[in-house]
PDB file of C-alpha atoms in Angstrom:
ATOM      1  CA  UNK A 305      16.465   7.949   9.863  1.00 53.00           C
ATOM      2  CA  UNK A 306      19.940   8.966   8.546  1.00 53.00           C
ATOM      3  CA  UNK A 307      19.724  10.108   5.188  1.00 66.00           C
ATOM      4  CA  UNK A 308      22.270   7.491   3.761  1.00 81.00           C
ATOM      5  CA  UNK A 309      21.164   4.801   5.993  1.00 89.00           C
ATOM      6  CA  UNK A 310      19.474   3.448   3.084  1.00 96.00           C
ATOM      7  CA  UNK A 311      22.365   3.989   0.734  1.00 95.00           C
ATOM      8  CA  UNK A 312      23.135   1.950  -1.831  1.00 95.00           C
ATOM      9  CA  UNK A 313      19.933  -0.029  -1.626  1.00 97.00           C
ATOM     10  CA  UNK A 314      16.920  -0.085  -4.501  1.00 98.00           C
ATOM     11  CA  UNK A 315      13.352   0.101  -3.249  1.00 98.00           C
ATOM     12  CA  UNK A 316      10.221  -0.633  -5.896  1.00 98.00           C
ATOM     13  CA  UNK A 317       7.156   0.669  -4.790  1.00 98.00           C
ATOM     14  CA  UNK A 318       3.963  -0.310  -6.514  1.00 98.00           C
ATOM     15  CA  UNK A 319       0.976   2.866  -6.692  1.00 97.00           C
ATOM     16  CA  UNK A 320       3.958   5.144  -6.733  1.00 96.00           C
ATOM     17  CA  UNK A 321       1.633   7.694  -8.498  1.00 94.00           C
ATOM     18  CA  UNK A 322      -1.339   7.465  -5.472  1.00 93.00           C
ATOM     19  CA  UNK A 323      -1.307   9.494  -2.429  1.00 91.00           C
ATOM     20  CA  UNK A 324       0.099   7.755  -0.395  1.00 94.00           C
ATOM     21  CA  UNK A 325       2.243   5.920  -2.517  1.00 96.00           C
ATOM     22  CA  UNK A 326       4.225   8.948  -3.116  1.00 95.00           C
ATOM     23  CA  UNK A 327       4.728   9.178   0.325  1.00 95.00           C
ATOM     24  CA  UNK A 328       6.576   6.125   0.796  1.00 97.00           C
ATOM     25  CA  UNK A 329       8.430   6.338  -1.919  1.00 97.00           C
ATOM     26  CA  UNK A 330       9.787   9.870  -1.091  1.00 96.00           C
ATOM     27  CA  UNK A 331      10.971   8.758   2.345  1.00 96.00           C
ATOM     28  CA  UNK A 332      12.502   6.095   0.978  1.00 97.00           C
ATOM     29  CA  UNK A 333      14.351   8.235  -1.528  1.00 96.00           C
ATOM     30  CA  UNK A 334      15.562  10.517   1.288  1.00 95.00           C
ATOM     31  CA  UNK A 335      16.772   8.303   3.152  1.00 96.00           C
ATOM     32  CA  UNK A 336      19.257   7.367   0.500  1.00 96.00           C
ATOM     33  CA  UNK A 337      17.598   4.662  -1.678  1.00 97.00           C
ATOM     34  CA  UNK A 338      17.409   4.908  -5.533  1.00 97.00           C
ATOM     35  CA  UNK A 339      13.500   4.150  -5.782  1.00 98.00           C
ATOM     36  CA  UNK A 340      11.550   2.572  -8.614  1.00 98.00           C
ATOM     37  CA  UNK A 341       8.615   4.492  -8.658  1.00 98.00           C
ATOM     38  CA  UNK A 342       5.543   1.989 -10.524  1.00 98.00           C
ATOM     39  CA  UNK A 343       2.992   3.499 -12.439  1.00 97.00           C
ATOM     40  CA  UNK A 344       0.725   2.580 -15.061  1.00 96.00           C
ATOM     41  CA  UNK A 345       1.810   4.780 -17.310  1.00 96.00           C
ATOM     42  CA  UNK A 346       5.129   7.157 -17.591  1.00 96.00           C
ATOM     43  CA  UNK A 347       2.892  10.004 -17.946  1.00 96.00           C
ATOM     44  CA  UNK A 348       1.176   9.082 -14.334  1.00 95.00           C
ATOM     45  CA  UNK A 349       4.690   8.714 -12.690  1.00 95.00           C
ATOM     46  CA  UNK A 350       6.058  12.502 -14.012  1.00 94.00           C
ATOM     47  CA  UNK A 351       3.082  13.927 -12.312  1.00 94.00           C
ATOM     48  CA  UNK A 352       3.688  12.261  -9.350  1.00 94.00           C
ATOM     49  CA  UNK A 353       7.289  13.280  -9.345  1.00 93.00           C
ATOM     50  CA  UNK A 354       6.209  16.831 -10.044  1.00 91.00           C
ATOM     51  CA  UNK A 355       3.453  16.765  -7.328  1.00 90.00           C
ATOM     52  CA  UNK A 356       6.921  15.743  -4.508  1.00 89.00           C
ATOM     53  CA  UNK A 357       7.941  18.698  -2.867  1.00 75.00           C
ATOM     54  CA  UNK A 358      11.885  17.583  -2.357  1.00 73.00           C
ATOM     55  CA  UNK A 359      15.612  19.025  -3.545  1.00 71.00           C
ATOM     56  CA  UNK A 360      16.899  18.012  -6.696  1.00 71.00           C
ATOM     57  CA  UNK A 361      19.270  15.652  -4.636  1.00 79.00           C
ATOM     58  CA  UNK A 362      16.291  13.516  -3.999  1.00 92.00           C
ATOM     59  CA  UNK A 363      14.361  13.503  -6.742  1.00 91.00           C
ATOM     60  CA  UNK A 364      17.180  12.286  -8.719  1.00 92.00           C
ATOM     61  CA  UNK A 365      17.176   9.236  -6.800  1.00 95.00           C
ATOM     62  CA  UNK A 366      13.387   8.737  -8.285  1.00 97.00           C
ATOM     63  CA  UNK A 367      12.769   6.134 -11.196  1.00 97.00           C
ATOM     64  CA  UNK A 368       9.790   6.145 -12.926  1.00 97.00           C
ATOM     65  CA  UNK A 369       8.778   2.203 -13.114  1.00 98.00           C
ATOM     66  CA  UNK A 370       6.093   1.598 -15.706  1.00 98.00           C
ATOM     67  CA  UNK A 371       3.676  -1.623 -15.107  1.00 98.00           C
ATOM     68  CA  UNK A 372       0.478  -3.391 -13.980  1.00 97.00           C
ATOM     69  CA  UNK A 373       0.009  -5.101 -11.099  1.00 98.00           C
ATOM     70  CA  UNK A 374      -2.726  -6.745 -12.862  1.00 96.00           C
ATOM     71  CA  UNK A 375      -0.810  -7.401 -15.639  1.00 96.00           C
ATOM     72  CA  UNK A 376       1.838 -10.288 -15.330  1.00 95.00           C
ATOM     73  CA  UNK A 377       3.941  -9.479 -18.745  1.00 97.00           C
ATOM     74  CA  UNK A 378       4.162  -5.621 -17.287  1.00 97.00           C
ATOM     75  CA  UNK A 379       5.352  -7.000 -14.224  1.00 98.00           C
ATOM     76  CA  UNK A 380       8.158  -9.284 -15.828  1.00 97.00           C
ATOM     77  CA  UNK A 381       9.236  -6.937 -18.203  1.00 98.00           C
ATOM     78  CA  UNK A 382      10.269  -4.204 -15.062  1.00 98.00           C
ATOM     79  CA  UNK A 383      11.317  -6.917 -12.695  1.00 98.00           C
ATOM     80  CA  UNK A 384      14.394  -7.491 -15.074  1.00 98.00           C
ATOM     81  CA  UNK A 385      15.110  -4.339 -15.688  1.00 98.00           C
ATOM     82  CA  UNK A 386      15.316  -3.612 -11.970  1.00 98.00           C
ATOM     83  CA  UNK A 387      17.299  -7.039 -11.567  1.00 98.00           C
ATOM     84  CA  UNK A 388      19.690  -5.784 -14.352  1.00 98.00           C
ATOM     85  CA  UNK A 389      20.151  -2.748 -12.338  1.00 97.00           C
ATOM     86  CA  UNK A 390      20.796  -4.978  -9.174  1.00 97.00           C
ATOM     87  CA  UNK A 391      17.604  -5.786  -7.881  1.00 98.00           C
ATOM     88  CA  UNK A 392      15.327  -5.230  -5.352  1.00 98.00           C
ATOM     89  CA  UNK A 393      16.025  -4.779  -1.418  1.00 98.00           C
ATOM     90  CA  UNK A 394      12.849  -3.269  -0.607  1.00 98.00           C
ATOM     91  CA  UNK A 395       9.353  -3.882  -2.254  1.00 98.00           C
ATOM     92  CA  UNK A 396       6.554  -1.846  -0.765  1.00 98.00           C
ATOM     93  CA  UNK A 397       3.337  -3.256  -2.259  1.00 98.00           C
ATOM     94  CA  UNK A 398       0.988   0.339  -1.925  1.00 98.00           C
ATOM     95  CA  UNK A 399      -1.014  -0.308  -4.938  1.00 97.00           C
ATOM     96  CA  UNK A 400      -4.912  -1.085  -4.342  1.00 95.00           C
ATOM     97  CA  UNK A 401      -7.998   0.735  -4.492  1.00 92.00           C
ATOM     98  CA  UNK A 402     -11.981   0.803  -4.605  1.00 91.00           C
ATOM     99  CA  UNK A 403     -14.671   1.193  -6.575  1.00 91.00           C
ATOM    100  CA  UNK A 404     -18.184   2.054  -5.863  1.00 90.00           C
ATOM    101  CA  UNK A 405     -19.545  -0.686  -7.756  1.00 94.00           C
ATOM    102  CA  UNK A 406     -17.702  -3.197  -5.556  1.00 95.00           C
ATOM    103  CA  UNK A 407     -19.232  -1.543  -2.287  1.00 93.00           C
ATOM    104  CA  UNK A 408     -23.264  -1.687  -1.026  1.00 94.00           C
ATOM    105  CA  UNK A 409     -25.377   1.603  -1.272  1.00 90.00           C
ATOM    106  CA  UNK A 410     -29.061   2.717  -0.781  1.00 92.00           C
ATOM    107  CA  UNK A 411     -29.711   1.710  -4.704  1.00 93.00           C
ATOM    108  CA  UNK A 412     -27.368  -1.063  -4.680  1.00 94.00           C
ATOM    109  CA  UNK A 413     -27.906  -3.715  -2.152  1.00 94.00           C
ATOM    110  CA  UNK A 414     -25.588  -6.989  -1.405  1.00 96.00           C
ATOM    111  CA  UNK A 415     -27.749  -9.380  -3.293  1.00 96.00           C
ATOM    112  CA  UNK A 416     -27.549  -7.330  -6.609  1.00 93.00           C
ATOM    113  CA  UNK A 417     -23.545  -6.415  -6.273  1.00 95.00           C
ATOM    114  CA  UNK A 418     -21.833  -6.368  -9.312  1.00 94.00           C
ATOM    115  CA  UNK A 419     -19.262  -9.407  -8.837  1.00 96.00           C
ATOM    116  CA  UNK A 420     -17.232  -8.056 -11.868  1.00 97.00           C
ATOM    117  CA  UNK A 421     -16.299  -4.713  -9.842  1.00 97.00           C
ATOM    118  CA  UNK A 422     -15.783  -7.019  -6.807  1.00 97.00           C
ATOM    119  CA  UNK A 423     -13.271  -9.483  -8.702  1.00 97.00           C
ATOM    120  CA  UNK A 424     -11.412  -6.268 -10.144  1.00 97.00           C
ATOM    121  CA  UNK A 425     -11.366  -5.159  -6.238  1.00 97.00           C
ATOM    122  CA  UNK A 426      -9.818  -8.330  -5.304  1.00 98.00           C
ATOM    123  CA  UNK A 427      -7.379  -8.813  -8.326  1.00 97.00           C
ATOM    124  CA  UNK A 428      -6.073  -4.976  -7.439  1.00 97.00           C
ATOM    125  CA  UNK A 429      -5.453  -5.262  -4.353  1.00 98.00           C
ATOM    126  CA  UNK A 430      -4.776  -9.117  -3.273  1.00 98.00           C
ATOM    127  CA  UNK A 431      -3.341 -10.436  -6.555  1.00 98.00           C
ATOM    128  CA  UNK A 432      -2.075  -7.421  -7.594  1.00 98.00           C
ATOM    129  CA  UNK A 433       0.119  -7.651  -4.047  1.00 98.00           C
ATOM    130  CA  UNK A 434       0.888 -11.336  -4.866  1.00 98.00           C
ATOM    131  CA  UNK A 435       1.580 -10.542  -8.469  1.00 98.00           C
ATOM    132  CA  UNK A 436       3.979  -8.170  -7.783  1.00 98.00           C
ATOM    133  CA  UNK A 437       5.914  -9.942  -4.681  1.00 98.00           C
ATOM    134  CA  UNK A 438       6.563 -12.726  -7.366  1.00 98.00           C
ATOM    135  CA  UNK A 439       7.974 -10.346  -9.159  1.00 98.00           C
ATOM    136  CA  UNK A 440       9.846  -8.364  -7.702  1.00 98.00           C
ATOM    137  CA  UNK A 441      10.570 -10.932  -4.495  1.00 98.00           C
ATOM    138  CA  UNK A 442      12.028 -13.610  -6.577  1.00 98.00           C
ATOM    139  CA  UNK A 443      15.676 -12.034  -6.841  1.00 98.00           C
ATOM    140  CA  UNK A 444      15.697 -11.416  -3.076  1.00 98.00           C
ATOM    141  CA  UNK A 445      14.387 -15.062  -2.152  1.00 98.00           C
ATOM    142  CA  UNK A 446      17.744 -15.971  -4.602  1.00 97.00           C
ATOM    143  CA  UNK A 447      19.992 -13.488  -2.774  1.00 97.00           C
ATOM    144  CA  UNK A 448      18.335 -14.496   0.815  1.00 97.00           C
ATOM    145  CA  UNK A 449      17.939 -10.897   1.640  1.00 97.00           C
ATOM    146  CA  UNK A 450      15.059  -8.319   1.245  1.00 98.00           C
ATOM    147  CA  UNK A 451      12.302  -6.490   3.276  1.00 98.00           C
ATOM    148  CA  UNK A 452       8.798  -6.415   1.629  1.00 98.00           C
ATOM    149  CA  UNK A 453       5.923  -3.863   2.814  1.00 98.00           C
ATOM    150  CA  UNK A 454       2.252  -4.662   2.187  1.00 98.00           C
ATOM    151  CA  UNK A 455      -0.366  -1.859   2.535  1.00 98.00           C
ATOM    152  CA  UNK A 456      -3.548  -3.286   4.008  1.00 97.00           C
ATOM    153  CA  UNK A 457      -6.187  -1.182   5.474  1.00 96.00           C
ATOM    154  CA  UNK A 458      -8.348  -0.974   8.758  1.00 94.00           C
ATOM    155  CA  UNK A 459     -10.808  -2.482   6.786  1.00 93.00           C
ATOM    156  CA  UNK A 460      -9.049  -5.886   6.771  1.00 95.00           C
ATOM    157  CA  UNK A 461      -8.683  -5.597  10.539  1.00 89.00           C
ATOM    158  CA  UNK A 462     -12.072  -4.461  11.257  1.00 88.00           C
ATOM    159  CA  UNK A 463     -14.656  -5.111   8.529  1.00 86.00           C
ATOM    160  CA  UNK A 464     -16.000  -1.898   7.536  1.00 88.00           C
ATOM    161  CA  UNK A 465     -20.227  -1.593   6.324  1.00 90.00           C
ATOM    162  CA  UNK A 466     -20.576  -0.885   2.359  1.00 91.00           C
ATOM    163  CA  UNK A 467     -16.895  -1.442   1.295  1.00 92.00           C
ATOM    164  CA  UNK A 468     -17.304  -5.742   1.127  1.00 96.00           C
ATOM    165  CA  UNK A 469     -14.985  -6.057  -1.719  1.00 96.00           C
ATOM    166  CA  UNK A 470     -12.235  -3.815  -0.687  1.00 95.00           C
ATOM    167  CA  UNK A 471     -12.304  -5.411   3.457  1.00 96.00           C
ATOM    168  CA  UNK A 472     -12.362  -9.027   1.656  1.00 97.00           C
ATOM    169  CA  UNK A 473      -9.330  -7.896  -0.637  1.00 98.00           C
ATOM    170  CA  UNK A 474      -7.329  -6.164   2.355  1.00 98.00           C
ATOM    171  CA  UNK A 475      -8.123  -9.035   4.989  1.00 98.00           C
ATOM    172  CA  UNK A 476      -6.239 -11.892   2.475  1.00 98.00           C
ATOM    173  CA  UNK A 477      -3.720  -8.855   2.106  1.00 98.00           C
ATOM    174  CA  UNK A 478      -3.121  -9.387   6.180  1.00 98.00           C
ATOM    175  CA  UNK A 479      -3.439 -13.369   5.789  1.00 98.00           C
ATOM    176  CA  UNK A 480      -0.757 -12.846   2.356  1.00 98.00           C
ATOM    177  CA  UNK A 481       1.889 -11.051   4.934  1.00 98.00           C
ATOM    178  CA  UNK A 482       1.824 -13.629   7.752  1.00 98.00           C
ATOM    179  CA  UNK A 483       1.865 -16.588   5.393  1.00 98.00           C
ATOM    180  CA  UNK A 484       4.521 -15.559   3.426  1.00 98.00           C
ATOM    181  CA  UNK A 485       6.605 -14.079   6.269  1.00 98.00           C
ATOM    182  CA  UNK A 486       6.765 -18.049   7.585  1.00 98.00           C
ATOM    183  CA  UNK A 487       7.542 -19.196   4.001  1.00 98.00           C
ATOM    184  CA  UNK A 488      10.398 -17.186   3.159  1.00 98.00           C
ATOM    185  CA  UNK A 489      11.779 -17.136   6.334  1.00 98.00           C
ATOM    186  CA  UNK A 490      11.547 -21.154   6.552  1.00 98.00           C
ATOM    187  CA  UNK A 491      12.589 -21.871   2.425  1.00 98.00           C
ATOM    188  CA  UNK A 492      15.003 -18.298   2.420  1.00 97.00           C
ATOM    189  CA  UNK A 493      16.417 -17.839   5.511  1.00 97.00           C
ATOM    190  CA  UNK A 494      16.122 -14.987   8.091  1.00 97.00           C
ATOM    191  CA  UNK A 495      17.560 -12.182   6.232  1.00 98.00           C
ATOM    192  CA  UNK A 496      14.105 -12.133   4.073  1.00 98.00           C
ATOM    193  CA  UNK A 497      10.795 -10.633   5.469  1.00 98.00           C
ATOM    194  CA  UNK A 498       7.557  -9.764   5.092  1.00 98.00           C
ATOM    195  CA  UNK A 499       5.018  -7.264   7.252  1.00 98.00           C
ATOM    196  CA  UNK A 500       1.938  -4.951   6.479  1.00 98.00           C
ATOM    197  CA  UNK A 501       1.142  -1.880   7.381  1.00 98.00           C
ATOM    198  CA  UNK A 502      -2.957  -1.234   8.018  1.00 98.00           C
ATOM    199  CA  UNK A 503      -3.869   2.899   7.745  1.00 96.00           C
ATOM    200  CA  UNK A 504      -6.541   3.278   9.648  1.00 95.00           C
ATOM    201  CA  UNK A 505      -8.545   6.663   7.422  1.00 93.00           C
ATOM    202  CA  UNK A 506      -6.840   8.845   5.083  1.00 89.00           C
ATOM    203  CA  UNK A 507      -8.523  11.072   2.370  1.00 82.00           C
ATOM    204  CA  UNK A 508      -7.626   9.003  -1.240  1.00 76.00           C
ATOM    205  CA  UNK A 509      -8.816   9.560  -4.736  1.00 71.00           C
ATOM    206  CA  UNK A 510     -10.250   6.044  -4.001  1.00 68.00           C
ATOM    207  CA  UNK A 511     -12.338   6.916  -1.242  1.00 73.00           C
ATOM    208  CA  UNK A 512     -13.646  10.729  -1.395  1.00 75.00           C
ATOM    209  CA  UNK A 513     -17.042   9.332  -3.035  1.00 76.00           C
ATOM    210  CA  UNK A 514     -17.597   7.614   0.647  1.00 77.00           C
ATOM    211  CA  UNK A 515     -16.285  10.541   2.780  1.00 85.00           C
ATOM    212  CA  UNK A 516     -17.371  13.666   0.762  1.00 88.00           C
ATOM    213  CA  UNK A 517     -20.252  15.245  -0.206  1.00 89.00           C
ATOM    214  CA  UNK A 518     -19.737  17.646  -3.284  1.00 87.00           C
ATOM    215  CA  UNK A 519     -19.614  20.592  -1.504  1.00 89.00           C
ATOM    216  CA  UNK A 520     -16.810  19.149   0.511  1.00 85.00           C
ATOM    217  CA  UNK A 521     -18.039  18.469   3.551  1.00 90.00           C
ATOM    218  CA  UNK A 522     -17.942  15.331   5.246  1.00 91.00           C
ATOM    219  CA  UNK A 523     -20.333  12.607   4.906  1.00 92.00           C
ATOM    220  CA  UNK A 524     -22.120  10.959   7.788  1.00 91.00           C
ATOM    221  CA  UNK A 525     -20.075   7.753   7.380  1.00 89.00           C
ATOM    222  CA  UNK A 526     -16.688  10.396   7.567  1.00 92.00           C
ATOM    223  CA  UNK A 527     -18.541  11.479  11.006  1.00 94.00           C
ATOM    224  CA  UNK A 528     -18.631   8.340  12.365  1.00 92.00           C
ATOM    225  CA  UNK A 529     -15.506   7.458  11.310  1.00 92.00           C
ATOM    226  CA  UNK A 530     -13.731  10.908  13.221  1.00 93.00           C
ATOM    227  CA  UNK A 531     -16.538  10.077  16.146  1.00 95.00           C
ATOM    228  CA  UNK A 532     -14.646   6.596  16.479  1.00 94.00           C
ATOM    229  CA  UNK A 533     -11.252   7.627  16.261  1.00 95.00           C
ATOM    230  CA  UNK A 534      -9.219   9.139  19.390  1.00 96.00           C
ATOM    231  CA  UNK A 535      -7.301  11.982  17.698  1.00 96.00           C
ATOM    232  CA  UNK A 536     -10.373  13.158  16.402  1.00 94.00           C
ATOM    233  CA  UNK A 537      -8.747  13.529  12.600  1.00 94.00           C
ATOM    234  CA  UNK A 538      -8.175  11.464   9.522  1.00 93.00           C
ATOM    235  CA  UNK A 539      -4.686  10.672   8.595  1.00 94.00           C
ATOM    236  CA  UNK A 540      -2.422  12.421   6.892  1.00 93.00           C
ATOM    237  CA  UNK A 541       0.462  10.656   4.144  1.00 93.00           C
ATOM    238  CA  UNK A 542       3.090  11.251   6.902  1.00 95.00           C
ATOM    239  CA  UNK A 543       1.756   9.550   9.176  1.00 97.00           C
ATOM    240  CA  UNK A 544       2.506   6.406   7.754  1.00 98.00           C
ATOM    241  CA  UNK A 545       6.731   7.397   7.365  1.00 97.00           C
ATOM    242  CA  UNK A 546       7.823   6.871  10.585  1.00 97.00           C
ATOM    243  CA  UNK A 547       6.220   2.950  10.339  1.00 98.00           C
ATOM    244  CA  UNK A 548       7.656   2.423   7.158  1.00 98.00           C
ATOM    245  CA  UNK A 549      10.977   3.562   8.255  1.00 98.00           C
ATOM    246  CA  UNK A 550      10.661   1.281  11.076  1.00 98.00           C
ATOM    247  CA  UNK A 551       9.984  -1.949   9.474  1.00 98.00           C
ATOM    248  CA  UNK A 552      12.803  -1.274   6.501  1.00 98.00           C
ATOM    249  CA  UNK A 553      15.672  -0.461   9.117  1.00 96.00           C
ATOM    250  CA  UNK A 554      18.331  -2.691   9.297  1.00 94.00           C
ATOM    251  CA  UNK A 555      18.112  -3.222  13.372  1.00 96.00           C
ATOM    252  CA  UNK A 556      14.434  -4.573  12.675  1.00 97.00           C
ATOM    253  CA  UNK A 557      15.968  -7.952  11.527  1.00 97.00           C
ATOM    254  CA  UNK A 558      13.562  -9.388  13.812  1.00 98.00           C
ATOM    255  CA  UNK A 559      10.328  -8.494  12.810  1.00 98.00           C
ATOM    256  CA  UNK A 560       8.542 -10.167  10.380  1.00 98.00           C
ATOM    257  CA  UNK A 561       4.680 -11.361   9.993  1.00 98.00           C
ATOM    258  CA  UNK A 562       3.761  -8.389  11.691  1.00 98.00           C
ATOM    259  CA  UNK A 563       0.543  -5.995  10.697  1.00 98.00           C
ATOM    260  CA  UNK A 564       1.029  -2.478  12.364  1.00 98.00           C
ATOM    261  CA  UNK A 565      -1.650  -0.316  12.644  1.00 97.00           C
ATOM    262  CA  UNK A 566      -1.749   3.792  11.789  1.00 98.00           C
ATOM    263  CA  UNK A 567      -5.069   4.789  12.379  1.00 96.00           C
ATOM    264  CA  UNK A 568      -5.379   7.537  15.434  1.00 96.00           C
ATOM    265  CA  UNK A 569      -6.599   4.711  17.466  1.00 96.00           C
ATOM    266  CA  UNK A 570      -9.618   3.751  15.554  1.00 95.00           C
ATOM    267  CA  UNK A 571      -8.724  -0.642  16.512  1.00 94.00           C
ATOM    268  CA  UNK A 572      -8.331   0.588  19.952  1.00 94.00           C
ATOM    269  CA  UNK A 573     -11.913   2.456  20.749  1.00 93.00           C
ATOM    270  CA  UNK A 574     -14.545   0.373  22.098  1.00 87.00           C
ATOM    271  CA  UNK A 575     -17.168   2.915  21.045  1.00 85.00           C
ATOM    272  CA  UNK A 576     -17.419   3.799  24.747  1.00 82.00           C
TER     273      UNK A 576
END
């Protein structure tokens, strides 16, 4: 994409200080948008900034973006400053995340799974996304004009053993996109819309604890996973730029409700 294709437009990205986060963001910045990078803390989004490898040019275009997604007055408080700034054109909605206690093991079976680890699963990564879209959202739905990103997983597409809050929280992620894609189009008009993108595996902060052992090498559930996956490889962060660009660029005006996979192929293999 054309480095000032994106010109003149503001993008908000939510996890700007994850993995993959920074990713998107970063493209987005490069290809000429001024990008609020969200963070939980300003100290979180400077190391994020520091850990891009980009000119000055770029990087300028970076915002740090302080807020929760899980906390509502957080969320107000940097909607308006980004509507006082203009407002959003883009939201990409990459915060989420696991944790082991919301995910079945050897010593922790389903029947004894902590539901408080599960709700803070869900509230991440579901109404964290919804939180956030009413945020940020509401000054496009006004203007009638806007593109909003959801990161889902492969887990939401094809329910994954152990992780059973993270592939509930990720599958109302996908059922979140396609609802709201009708909505706004039918209440905003056409110029507004809504689709997901679903990674298929990536190494994350969030998931080493399932894919590494301590000495680094992979788990048996990260063999399976590369033993059911074409390319033979987990994903890397820029994998997932060329999908993003896709869905934000102006001549895809008519795609929305849409879930696009990036996962080497993994939704595709039988097993056979």
């Amino acid at each position: 994409m054309s480095g000032s294709l994106l010109a003149g437009k503001r993008a908000v990205v939510t996890g700007g200080s994850g993995v993959l986060g920074r990713a998107l963001a970063l493209a987005l910045a490069e290809d000429g948008a001024t990008v609020y990078l969200g963070a939980r803390s300003l100290e979180s989004a400077r190391r994020a900034l520091e850990a891009m490898q980009a000119g000055a040019s770029v990087i300028t275009r970076i915002k740090p973006l302080v807020f929760d997604v899980m906390d509502a007055d957080s969320l107000k408080e940097a909607a308006s400053r980004v509507e006082a700034e203009g407002g959003a054109d883009i939201l990409v909605n990459a915060a989420g995340g696991n944790r082991p206690e919301a995910s079945t093991a050897p010593e922790r079976d389903f029947f004894t799974l902590n539901l408080s680890a599960v709700e803070e699963v869900m509230n991440l990564n579901f109404t964290g996304t919804l939180r956030a879209t009413q945020a940020f959202g509401a000054g496009m739905a006004r203007r009638g004009q806007g593109c909003i990103i959801n990161i889902t997983s492969m887990a939401a597409v094809r329910p994954l053993t152990k992780v059973v809050g993270y592939s509930a929280a990720k599958a109302a992620v996908v059922n979140f996109t396609q609802w709201l894609a009708v909505h706004l189009a039918q209440t905003c008009g056409p110029g507004l819309r809504v689709n997901a993108i679903a990674p298929g595996f990536f190494l994350t902060e969030q998931n080493r604890y399932l894919m590494l052992r301590e000495d680094g090498s992979l788990t048996e559930r990260a063999q399976t996973i590369l033993a059911h996956t074409p390319q033979n490889r987990f994903g890397t962060p820029e994998d997932l730029l060329s999908t993003l660009r896709y869905l934000v660029h102006p001549d895809s005006r008519f795609v929305t409700g849409v879930v696009i996979p990036v996962d080497g192929g993994f939704s595709a293999f039988g097993g056979v």
